[in-house]
Amino acid sequence: ETGVTQSPTHLIKTRGQQVTLRCSSQSGHNTVSWYQQALGQGPQFIFQYYREEENGRGNFPPRFSGLQFPNYSSELNVNALELDDSALYLCASSMDRRQNTIYFGEGSWLTVV
Amino acid sequence: KNQVEQSPQSLIILEGKNCTLQCNYTVSPFSNLRWYKQDTGRGPVSLTIMTFSENTKSNGRYTATLDADTKQSSLHITASQLSDSASYICVVMGGGFKTIFGAGTRLFVKA
């Protein structure tokens, strides 16, 4: 049990739709990162938020966007879904940007049909 | 280019045997290296974390080594158990809090 919870655990969307995934960080953690993990691949960094501001971004298009709230919970939004967006989306929280200890949630499985 | 490469891609061993997984990286500057265990469909769980000055770190039956000069790391699993069946991911943190994940080694432990 890492204290990081994600919702929903599974969902199916149609190509072109929009999706919002949610993450509740471990208490006291002000940094959250989102990752996309395709089947059989390692996680790919999407972006990181620190104290409600984006603090780094991977090689993902602008239709991937995020938010971090004052209570440090977070959202990942994906617009205009494509079939290749089907993946496990992982949220990870840490106490600070140095991420000496990172705790992952169980992920949200997104299937785009 | 910052990269983390793991080998082998997959591995099958018998219960009770030992195995060693490899990780080579080109991430620079280097901050730390971590090994994670990821069960199918679950989030990764941290096994070890090593900084530049650490050569070896153990966590139960898991022992990680780091050679910062050759930019290589290994994860040794002793007396494997069926529950060790999972993906093992090597992660390197570089400058600017950049985190690079390897693709993982898929380990299957058979009875």
CSV table of C-alpha atoms in Angstrom, one decimal:
chain,number,residue,atom,x,y,z
A,1,GLU,CA,0.0,0.0,0.0
A,2,THR,CA,1.7,3.2,-1.2
A,3,GLY,CA,-0.9,5.7,-0.2
A,4,VAL,CA,-1.3,6.9,-3.8
A,5,THR,CA,-4.8,6.2,-5.2
A,6,GLN,CA,-5.9,6.5,-8.8
A,7,SER,CA,-9.3,6.5,-10.5
A,8,PRO,CA,-10.8,5.0,-12.4
A,9,THR,CA,-9.0,1.7,-12.5
A,10,HIS,CA,-10.3,0.8,-15.9
A,11,LEU,CA,-12.1,2.6,-18.6
A,12,ILE,CA,-13.0,2.3,-22.3
A,13,LYS,CA,-13.3,5.4,-24.5
A,14,THR,CA,-13.9,6.0,-28.2
A,15,ARG,CA,-11.4,7.6,-30.5
A,16,GLY,CA,-11.8,11.3,-30.5
A,17,GLN,CA,-13.3,11.5,-27.0
A,18,GLN,CA,-11.7,13.2,-24.0
A,19,VAL,CA,-10.7,11.5,-20.7
A,20,THR,CA,-9.8,12.7,-17.2
A,21,LEU,CA,-7.8,10.5,-14.9
A,22,ARG,CA,-7.4,11.3,-11.2
A,23,CYS,CA,-4.7,10.8,-8.6
A,24,SER,CA,-4.7,11.3,-4.9
A,25,SER,CA,-1.1,11.7,-3.6
A,26,GLN,CA,0.3,10.4,-0.4
A,27,SER,CA,-0.2,12.9,2.4
A,28,GLY,CA,2.5,15.6,2.5
A,29,HIS,CA,3.7,14.9,-1.0
A,30,ASN,CA,3.9,18.1,-3.1
A,31,THR,CA,5.2,16.6,-6.3
A,32,VAL,CA,3.3,14.4,-8.7
A,33,SER,CA,4.4,12.8,-12.0
A,34,TRP,CA,2.3,11.1,-14.6
A,35,TYR,CA,3.6,8.2,-16.8
A,36,GLN,CA,2.2,6.3,-19.8
A,37,GLN,CA,3.0,2.6,-20.0
A,38,ALA,CA,2.1,0.7,-23.1
A,39,LEU,CA,1.8,-3.0,-22.9
A,40,GLY,CA,5.2,-4.6,-22.6
A,41,GLN,CA,7.0,-1.3,-22.3
A,42,GLY,CA,8.5,0.7,-19.5
A,43,PRO,CA,6.7,3.8,-18.3
A,44,GLN,CA,7.2,7.0,-20.3
A,45,PHE,CA,7.3,10.3,-18.5
A,46,ILE,CA,4.4,12.6,-19.4
A,47,PHE,CA,4.9,15.6,-17.0
A,48,GLN,CA,5.5,16.5,-13.4
A,49,TYR,CA,3.7,19.0,-11.2
A,50,TYR,CA,5.3,20.7,-8.2
A,51,ARG,CA,3.2,22.9,-5.9
A,52,GLU,CA,0.5,23.3,-8.6
A,53,GLU,CA,2.8,24.2,-11.4
A,54,GLU,CA,4.1,22.1,-14.3
A,55,ASN,CA,7.8,21.3,-13.5
A,56,GLY,CA,8.9,19.3,-16.5
A,57,ARG,CA,7.3,17.6,-19.5
A,58,GLY,CA,8.2,14.6,-21.6
A,59,ASN,CA,7.7,14.1,-25.4
A,60,PHE,CA,3.9,14.2,-25.4
A,61,PRO,CA,1.6,16.5,-27.5
A,62,PRO,CA,-0.3,19.4,-26.0
A,63,ARG,CA,-3.5,17.3,-26.0
A,64,PHE,CA,-2.0,15.7,-22.8
A,65,SER,CA,-2.6,18.2,-20.1
A,66,GLY,CA,-2.7,18.2,-16.3
A,67,LEU,CA,-3.6,20.0,-13.1
A,68,GLN,CA,-2.4,19.8,-9.6
A,69,PHE,CA,-4.8,21.1,-6.9
A,70,PRO,CA,-4.0,22.9,-3.6
A,71,ASN,CA,-4.3,19.6,-1.7
A,72,TYR,CA,-1.8,18.2,-4.2
A,73,SER,CA,-4.2,15.8,-5.8
A,74,SER,CA,-3.8,15.7,-9.6
A,75,GLU,CA,-5.6,15.2,-12.9
A,76,LEU,CA,-4.4,14.0,-16.3
A,77,ASN,CA,-6.5,15.1,-19.2
A,78,VAL,CA,-6.2,13.7,-22.7
A,79,ASN,CA,-8.2,15.3,-25.6
A,80,ALA,CA,-8.9,13.9,-29.0
A,81,LEU,CA,-8.1,10.3,-28.0
A,82,GLU,CA,-6.2,8.1,-30.4
A,83,LEU,CA,-6.0,4.3,-30.5
A,84,ASP,CA,-2.3,4.5,-29.5
A,85,ASP,CA,-3.3,6.3,-26.3
A,86,SER,CA,-4.4,2.9,-25.0
A,87,ALA,CA,-2.1,2.2,-22.0
A,88,LEU,CA,-1.7,2.0,-18.3
A,89,TYR,CA,-1.4,5.5,-16.9
A,90,LEU,CA,0.6,5.7,-13.7
A,91,CYS,CA,0.7,8.5,-11.1
A,92,ALA,CA,3.6,8.8,-8.8
A,93,SER,CA,4.0,11.1,-5.8
A,94,SER,CA,7.0,12.2,-3.9
A,95,MET,CA,7.8,14.6,-1.0
A,96,ASP,CA,9.8,16.9,-3.2
A,97,ARG,CA,11.2,17.4,-6.7
A,98,ARG,CA,14.3,15.5,-6.0
A,99,GLN,CA,12.0,12.4,-5.8
A,100,ASN,CA,14.3,10.6,-3.4
A,101,THR,CA,11.4,8.3,-2.7
A,102,ILE,CA,8.6,7.8,-5.3
A,103,TYR,CA,5.4,6.1,-4.6
A,104,PHE,CA,3.3,4.8,-7.5
A,105,GLY,CA,-0.4,4.3,-7.7
A,106,GLU,CA,-1.9,1.1,-9.2
A,107,GLY,CA,-2.6,2.9,-12.4
A,108,SER,CA,-5.6,3.5,-14.7
A,109,TRP,CA,-6.1,1.2,-17.6
A,110,LEU,CA,-7.3,3.2,-20.6
A,111,THR,CA,-8.6,1.4,-23.7
A,112,VAL,CA,-9.4,3.5,-26.8
A,113,VAL,CA,-11.6,1.8,-29.4
B,1,LYS,CA,20.8,10.9,-25.7
B,2,ASN,CA,19.7,9.8,-22.2
B,3,GLN,CA,18.8,6.1,-22.4
B,4,VAL,CA,18.4,3.1,-20.1
B,5,GLU,CA,18.8,-0.3,-21.6
B,6,GLN,CA,17.9,-3.6,-19.8
B,7,SER,CA,18.8,-7.1,-20.5
B,8,PRO,CA,17.6,-9.7,-21.0
B,9,GLN,CA,14.2,-8.7,-22.2
B,10,SER,CA,12.7,-11.8,-20.6
B,11,LEU,CA,14.0,-14.6,-18.5
B,12,ILE,CA,12.6,-18.0,-17.3
B,13,ILE,CA,14.1,-19.7,-14.2
B,14,LEU,CA,13.2,-22.5,-11.9
B,15,GLU,CA,12.0,-21.8,-8.4
B,16,GLY,CA,15.0,-21.7,-6.0
B,17,LYS,CA,17.5,-20.6,-8.5
B,18,ASN,CA,19.4,-17.3,-8.6
B,19,CYS,CA,19.4,-14.8,-11.5
B,20,THR,CA,20.9,-11.5,-12.4
B,21,LEU,CA,19.3,-8.7,-14.4
B,22,GLN,CA,21.4,-6.1,-16.2
B,23,CYS,CA,20.9,-2.3,-16.7
B,24,ASN,CA,23.2,-0.1,-18.8
B,25,TYR,CA,22.6,3.7,-18.9
B,26,THR,CA,23.8,6.7,-20.7
B,27,VAL,CA,22.0,9.3,-18.6
B,28,SER,CA,24.2,12.3,-17.7
B,29,PRO,CA,24.5,13.9,-15.3
B,30,PHE,CA,23.7,11.1,-13.0
B,31,SER,CA,21.7,11.5,-9.7
B,32,ASN,CA,20.6,8.0,-8.7
B,33,LEU,CA,19.5,4.6,-9.9
B,34,ARG,CA,16.5,2.6,-8.8
B,35,TRP,CA,15.2,-0.8,-9.3
B,36,TYR,CA,11.4,-1.4,-9.2
B,37,LYS,CA,9.3,-4.5,-9.3
B,38,GLN,CA,6.1,-4.3,-11.2
B,39,ASP,CA,3.5,-7.1,-11.1
B,40,THR,CA,1.3,-7.4,-14.1
B,41,GLY,CA,-1.3,-4.6,-14.2
B,42,ARG,CA,0.0,-3.0,-11.0
B,43,GLY,CA,2.1,0.0,-10.2
B,44,PRO,CA,5.8,-0.3,-9.7
B,45,VAL,CA,7.2,-0.9,-6.2
B,46,SER,CA,10.6,0.3,-5.2
B,47,LEU,CA,13.3,-2.3,-4.4
B,48,THR,CA,16.5,-0.3,-4.1
B,49,ILE,CA,17.9,3.2,-4.7
B,50,MET,CA,21.6,3.9,-5.1
B,51,THR,CA,23.5,7.2,-5.5
B,52,PHE,CA,26.8,7.7,-7.2
B,53,SER,CA,28.9,6.7,-4.2
B,54,GLU,CA,27.1,3.4,-3.5
B,55,ASN,CA,28.2,0.2,-5.0
B,56,THR,CA,25.9,-2.3,-3.5
B,57,LYS,CA,22.5,-2.3,-1.8
B,58,SER,CA,20.4,-5.1,-0.6
B,59,ASN,CA,16.7,-5.6,0.2
B,60,GLY,CA,16.1,-9.1,1.4
B,61,ARG,CA,16.8,-11.5,-1.4
B,62,TYR,CA,17.4,-8.6,-3.8
B,63,THR,CA,20.9,-7.2,-4.2
B,64,ALA,CA,21.6,-4.3,-6.6
B,65,THR,CA,25.1,-3.2,-7.7
B,66,LEU,CA,26.2,0.0,-9.4
B,67,ASP,CA,29.4,0.8,-11.3
B,68,ALA,CA,29.1,4.5,-12.0
B,69,ASP,CA,32.3,4.4,-14.1
B,70,THR,CA,31.0,1.9,-16.6
B,71,LYS,CA,27.4,3.1,-16.1
B,72,GLN,CA,26.2,-0.4,-15.4
B,73,SER,CA,23.9,-1.8,-12.7
B,74,SER,CA,22.7,-5.3,-11.9
B,75,LEU,CA,19.9,-6.8,-9.8
B,76,HIS,CA,20.6,-10.2,-8.3
B,77,ILE,CA,17.8,-12.3,-7.0
B,78,THR,CA,18.7,-15.1,-4.7
B,79,ALA,CA,16.6,-18.3,-4.1
B,80,SER,CA,13.8,-17.2,-6.4
B,81,GLN,CA,10.2,-17.7,-5.4
B,82,LEU,CA,7.1,-18.0,-7.6
B,83,SER,CA,6.1,-14.5,-6.3
B,84,ASP,CA,9.2,-13.0,-7.9
B,85,SER,CA,7.5,-13.4,-11.3
B,86,ALA,CA,7.1,-9.8,-12.4
B,87,SER,CA,8.8,-7.1,-14.5
B,88,TYR,CA,11.9,-5.5,-13.1
B,89,ILE,CA,12.5,-1.9,-14.2
B,90,CYS,CA,15.7,0.0,-13.9
B,91,VAL,CA,15.2,3.8,-13.5
B,92,VAL,CA,17.9,6.4,-13.7
B,93,MET,CA,17.4,10.0,-12.5
B,94,GLY,CA,19.5,12.6,-14.1
B,95,GLY,CA,19.8,16.3,-14.0
B,96,GLY,CA,16.8,18.6,-13.7
B,97,PHE,CA,14.9,15.8,-12.0
B,98,LYS,CA,14.7,14.0,-15.3
B,99,THR,CA,13.7,10.3,-14.8
B,100,ILE,CA,14.5,7.7,-17.5
B,101,PHE,CA,12.8,4.3,-17.3
B,102,GLY,CA,14.2,1.2,-18.9
B,103,ALA,CA,11.8,-1.1,-20.7
B,104,GLY,CA,12.1,-3.7,-18.0
B,105,THR,CA,13.0,-7.4,-17.8
B,106,ARG,CA,10.1,-9.8,-17.6
B,107,LEU,CA,11.0,-12.6,-15.1
B,108,PHE,CA,9.1,-15.9,-15.0
B,109,VAL,CA,9.7,-18.2,-12.1
B,110,LYS,CA,8.5,-21.8,-12.7
B,111,ALA,CA,7.8,-24.5,-10.1
